[in-house]
Amino acid sequence: MAIVKVERLKKVFGGGELAVTALEDIDFSVEAGELMALLGPSGSGKSTLLLCISLILEPTAGVIAMNGREVYHDGRTGIDGRRFRRENIGFVFQAQNLIPFLTATDNIALAVTLNGARDTAAQKRARELLDYLEVGHRADALPALLSGGEQQRVAIGRALANEPPLVLVDEPTSALDAERGMKVMALLKRVAKERRSAVIVVTHNGRMIAGFDSVYRLRDGRLANDAKA
Amino acid sequence: MDLAVKDVERHLGKFAATIVGVGALLAIVLIMNGIYRGNIGDGVWLIDHIHPDLGVVERDRGGPFNEQSRLPEDAYKSVAATPGVAEASPFITYAVQRQVGNSSQQFTVIGYNVFGGLGGPGRLVAGRAIERAHYEMVADEKLGLALGQEVRLGVHDYTVVGLTKGAVDSGGNPLVYLSLADAQEVLYQQDNRAIEAQCAASLKTLEKAGYLPAQAKKLLPLVAPATDTVSAVLVRLAPGADARQVTRRIEDWLYYNVYATAQERDLMLQGRLRKMTAILGLFRSLLVVVSIVIIALLVYVLTIEKIRAIATLKLMGASNWVIVRLILEQSLVLTVASFAFAYAAVHLTYESFPRTLVFVPTETLLTFVAMFVGGGAREPARHLARAAHPALARLGG
Ligand SMILES: Nc1ncnc2c1ncn2[C@@H]1O[C@H](COP(=O)(O)OP(=O)(O)O)[C@@H](O)[C@H]1O
Ligand SMILES: [Mg+2]
C-alpha cells in the first residue's frame, strides 16, 4: 500500500482577481522505502505541495491519504494536524531550521519527547541517530557552531526521530556546496533504503538526483512524471 | 524537556542582566511607594504622637504645625482654668537650620513642660527623657548625635540625654526636644553684641518719638520684644467633659483658636501635604505604567526573538501548550525574579535612605500583581506566538 496517495490536489492562494493557482490536478503516490525527487523551477509550487501534504497549508480541493487513511478529502477529515505531523511526517528544510538554543542532541530529543517519550529515552534515541548520521561527535554543540552540512544531518536526524513513514525534504542542499550536497543526498538515499521510509526530496538542481527511484517535475503547478526508474 | 529553561541556560548572562535592569526599575517603583506613604506618615506623625484632646493656638491661625502661632506663655493658666479642662501645657515648636556637629542641619525644636507636661518625646530608643529644667536635650538619631554629647545651640551647650528614632516633623526633619524655657531661649536669645545693637535701635526710635535720652533708657524694657511666647497650649480634657463645649468656651472667652487632633490632622493633609502627595502619587502611577509597558515590551521582544523557533515547533507538531509554556515561563521568571531582586535591594537599603520610607504590605503586593498581570499585556506576545505560521519556518524554500 502507498504511504502517501495524492489525487487531483488543487491549491489556490487568495481569491477573486488576485487568485494564484499554485497547484492543479496533482496525482501521485509514494511507497515505503521509495526515494522520490520533485524537480521544478522556483515558484512552480514544490514547497506548496509539501506544505499541503503535511496539512500545514489547507488544500483547496483533492484527496490525500496516508497509509490508506484519508486525511483530506475536499476538506479536512477531522484530523488533528499537529498530531498527524508529529506521528507521520519528518521534515528537513533548508539550513537554519534547528531550534537555536538547543544542542544537536536536544533538537532531536525534543521531537521524540513531543511524541510522548521520556527524556532519557529521547536522549538515547537522539545519540543513536547522531551516530547513525555520523555527527555523533557534535552531539553537544549548538546549531550556530555546526557547519551547514552538520546542521543538515542533525535536521535529518530530527526528521527521523519518531521513525515517520514519510520524510519531506525541501531543498536540503541549497545552502551547501556541491560535494556536501551530494553527501546529504546519499544520506537520504540510505535513510529510504535502510529505514524503509518514503522520502520526497524537493530540489531545483537536476544533477543531485542520481539514483532516485522516481522523479517528478512541477511546472506552473502541474505535475509531470519524468522517468519512473 | 523544558524549553524555557534550556533557552535561559543558553542566554544566562543576557537574562540575568535583564532581571537586574527590570529589578532596578521595580526597586524605584517600590521606593516611590515608600516615599509616598512615608511622606504622609511623617507629615502627621507628630500630630498623632502628641495627640492632645485639644490644641489651643493664636486666633485665626491654622494650628501650631501648619503655620506660626504665638500665645503668651501664661495663656495655659487661663486655659487650665476653663471648666472641663483637666490639664493644659504650654508647647512651642519651630523649625531651625543650625550647626550641629560638623554640618548645618535642618530640624525642628520642640519645647514642652518637662515636669509632666504634654507633648514630650516619643520613640525613645536610648537614654531617657529630659529630667532637669535646663541644658538637657533629646534628639532624633537622624541628627547623628550620641548620648552624652554636648551640642551648642545659641549661647549654651546642651547635653544629649536621650535619642529617638523616627521622631520627625511634617517635612521629615528630625526633632530636638528641650525644656520650654530652653526652647524659648534658643529661639530668642541673642549674644551681647546683638543685644546692644537691638537696644541702640530701640533708643533711637524712642528719641525720634520725642523722649529725652534719660526717659528713653527707662522705657527700654517695655519695648523689648517678648521672649516668653509659646506656639500652643495642649489640653487634656477632664473625664466626661464635652470637647465642643470646652472649645466654644476657650474660643469665646479667651479669644483663641482650638483644634481637635483630627482637625489638626486634616489641616495638615489638606494643606501642607496635599500638593506633595498629589505629585508623588502621580509619579508613582507613572512609574507603575512605565514598568508594565517595559515588562510587556521585553516579553514581546523575547517572543519575537523566538518566532522562527516557534514556527519550527509548530511544524514539528508541538502543541500550543508547549509553545505558550516557553513564553509564559520566561515572562514569569522575569517578573518574579525582577521583583524579588527589587524587594531584596529595597529592604536591605531603605534604612539608610534620607527620607522615611513606609511600606504597606498590601501595596507591595498590589504592585507585584500589577507587574505580573501587566506584563498580561503578555497578550500581544501570546498572540504573536499563536499567529506564527509553521510555513514561516522554512525560510524561502
Ligand atoms: N502564502 C502565499 N500566498 C500567495 N501566494 C503564494 C503563497 N505561497 C506561495 N505562493 C505562490 O505560489 C507559487 C508556488 O510557490 P512555492 O510553492 O513556494 O514555489 P517553489 O517552492 O517551487 O519555489 C508561487 O507563485 C508563489 O508566489
Ligand atoms: Mg520552495
Coordinates of N, CA and C in Angstrom, one line a residue, chain A residues 47-48 51 56-57 81-83 85-86 91 93-103 105-107 109-111 113-114 119 123 142 158 170-171, chain B residues 1-4 6-7 10-11 305-306 308-310 312-323 326 386 389-397:
Chain A
S47 N 7.3 23.7 -2.9 CA 7.1 23.9 -1.4 C 5.6 23.8 -1.0
T48 N 4.8 24.4 -1.8 CA 3.4 24.4 -1.6 C 2.8 23.0 -1.5
L51 N 3.8 21.4 1.8 CA 3.0 22.0 2.9 C 1.6 21.5 2.9
I56 N -0.1 21.6 6.6 CA 0.3 22.9 7.2 C -0.5 24.0 6.4
L57 N -0.6 23.8 5.1 CA -1.5 24.6 4.3 C -2.7 23.8 4.0
G81 N -4.1 18.2 12.9 CA -2.9 18.4 12.0 C -1.6 18.3 12.7
R82 N -1.5 18.8 13.9 CA -0.2 18.7 14.6 C 0.1 17.3 15.0
R83 N -0.9 16.6 15.5 CA -0.6 15.2 15.9 C -0.3 14.4 14.7
R85 N 1.2 15.4 12.1 CA 2.6 15.7 11.7 C 3.5 15.0 12.6
R86 N 3.3 15.1 13.9 CA 4.2 14.5 14.9 C 4.4 13.0 14.6
F91 N 10.4 16.4 8.8 CA 10.7 17.5 7.8 C 12.2 17.8 7.8
F93 N 14.2 21.0 6.1 CA 14.1 22.1 5.2 C 15.5 22.7 5.0
Q94 N 15.6 23.8 4.3 CA 16.9 24.5 4.2 C 17.5 24.6 5.6
A95 N 18.8 25.0 5.6 CA 19.5 25.2 6.8 C 18.8 26.1 7.8
Q96 N 19.2 26.2 9.0 CA 18.7 27.1 10.0 C 17.3 26.8 10.5
N97 N 17.0 25.6 10.4 CA 15.7 25.3 11.0 C 15.8 24.5 12.3
L98 N 17.0 24.5 12.8 CA 17.1 23.9 14.1 C 16.8 24.9 15.2
I99 N 16.3 24.5 16.3 CA 16.0 25.4 17.4 C 17.3 25.9 18.0
P100 N 17.6 27.2 17.9 CA 18.9 27.7 18.1 C 19.5 27.5 19.5
F101 N 18.6 27.5 20.5 CA 19.1 27.4 21.9 C 19.1 25.9 22.4
L102 N 18.9 25.0 21.5 CA 19.1 23.6 21.9 C 20.3 22.9 21.2
T103 N 21.0 22.1 21.9 CA 22.1 21.3 21.3 C 21.6 20.4 20.2
T105 N 21.8 17.2 20.1 CA 21.1 16.1 20.8 C 19.7 16.6 21.2
D106 N 19.6 17.7 21.8 CA 18.3 18.2 22.3 C 17.3 18.5 21.2
N107 N 17.9 19.0 20.1 CA 17.0 19.2 18.9 C 16.3 18.0 18.5
A109 N 16.1 15.1 20.4 CA 15.3 14.6 21.6 C 14.0 15.3 21.7
L110 N 14.0 16.6 21.4 CA 12.7 17.3 21.6 C 11.6 16.7 20.7
A111 N 12.0 16.3 19.5 CA 11.0 15.7 18.6 C 10.5 14.4 19.2
T113 N 10.4 13.6 22.5 CA 9.5 13.9 23.6 C 8.2 14.5 23.2
L114 N 8.1 15.3 22.1 CA 6.9 15.8 21.7 C 5.9 14.7 21.4
D119 N 12.4 11.7 28.7 CA 13.6 12.4 28.4 C 14.8 11.5 28.2
Q123 N 16.9 11.1 24.8 CA 18.3 11.4 24.7 C 19.1 10.3 24.0
L142 N 25.8 23.6 19.9 CA 24.6 24.4 19.5 C 24.6 24.5 17.9
R158 N 16.5 14.8 13.2 CA 15.3 15.2 13.9 C 14.1 14.7 13.1
D170 N 12.8 19.7 1.8 CA 12.7 20.8 0.8 C 14.0 21.5 0.6
E171 N 14.6 21.3 -0.6 CA 15.8 22.0 -1.0 C 16.9 21.8 0.1
Chain B
M1 N 11.4 17.8 28.5 CA 12.4 18.8 28.2 C 11.7 20.2 28.4
D2 N 12.3 21.0 29.2 CA 11.7 22.3 29.4 C 12.4 23.3 28.6
L3 N 11.7 23.8 27.5 CA 12.4 24.7 26.5 C 12.8 26.0 27.1
A4 N 11.9 26.5 28.0 CA 12.2 27.8 28.6 C 13.5 27.8 29.4
K6 N 16.0 25.7 29.0 CA 17.1 25.5 28.1 C 17.5 26.8 27.5
D7 N 16.5 27.6 27.1 CA 16.8 28.9 26.5 C 17.5 29.8 27.5
R10 N 21.1 29.0 27.9 CA 21.9 29.4 26.8 C 22.2 30.9 26.9
H11 N 21.3 31.7 27.5 CA 21.5 33.1 27.5 C 21.5 33.6 28.9
E305 N 12.1 37.2 19.2 CA 13.4 36.5 19.0 C 13.2 35.0 18.7
K306 N 12.1 34.5 19.2 CA 11.9 33.1 19.1 C 10.9 32.7 18.1
R308 N 10.9 32.2 14.9 CA 11.3 31.2 14.0 C 11.3 29.8 14.7
A309 N 11.8 29.8 15.9 CA 11.8 28.6 16.7 C 10.4 28.1 16.9
I310 N 9.5 29.1 17.2 CA 8.1 28.8 17.5 C 7.4 28.2 16.2
T312 N 9.0 26.6 13.9 CA 9.6 25.3 13.7 C 8.9 24.3 14.6
L313 N 8.6 24.7 15.9 CA 7.9 23.8 16.8 C 6.5 23.4 16.3
K314 N 5.8 24.4 15.7 CA 4.5 24.1 15.1 C 4.7 23.1 14.0
L315 N 5.7 23.3 13.2 CA 6.0 22.4 12.0 C 6.2 21.0 12.5
M316 N 6.9 20.9 13.7 CA 7.2 19.6 14.2 C 6.0 19.0 14.9
G317 N 4.9 19.8 15.0 CA 3.7 19.3 15.5 C 3.6 19.5 17.0
A318 N 4.4 20.4 17.6 CA 4.3 20.7 19.0 C 2.9 21.3 19.3
S319 N 2.4 21.0 20.5 CA 1.0 21.5 20.8 C 1.2 23.0 21.3
N320 N 0.1 23.7 21.3 CA 0.1 25.1 21.7 C 0.7 25.2 23.1
W321 N 0.4 24.3 23.9 CA 0.8 24.4 25.3 C 2.3 24.4 25.4
V322 N 3.0 23.6 24.6 CA 4.4 23.6 24.6 C 5.0 25.0 24.3
I323 N 4.3 25.6 23.3 CA 4.8 26.9 22.8 C 4.4 28.0 23.9
L326 N 6.7 28.0 26.8 CA 8.0 28.5 26.5 C 8.0 30.0 26.9
R386 N 0.8 32.7 18.6 CA -0.3 32.0 18.0 C -0.3 32.2 16.5
H389 N 3.0 31.3 11.7 CA 2.6 30.2 10.9 C 3.8 29.2 10.7
P390 N 3.5 27.9 10.8 CA 4.6 27.0 10.6 C 5.4 27.1 9.3
A391 N 4.6 27.6 8.3 CA 5.3 27.8 7.0 C 6.4 28.8 7.1
L392 N 6.4 29.6 8.1 CA 7.4 30.7 8.3 C 8.8 30.0 8.5
A393 N 8.7 28.8 9.0 CA 10.0 28.1 9.5 C 10.8 27.7 8.3
R394 N 10.3 27.7 7.1 CA 11.0 27.0 6.0 C 11.8 28.0 5.2
L395 N 11.9 29.3 5.6 CA 12.8 30.2 5.1 C 13.0 30.2 3.6
G396 N 12.0 30.7 2.9 CA 12.1 30.9 1.4 C 12.4 29.6 0.6
G397 N 12.1 28.4 1.1 CA 12.4 27.1 0.4 C 11.8 27.1 -1.0

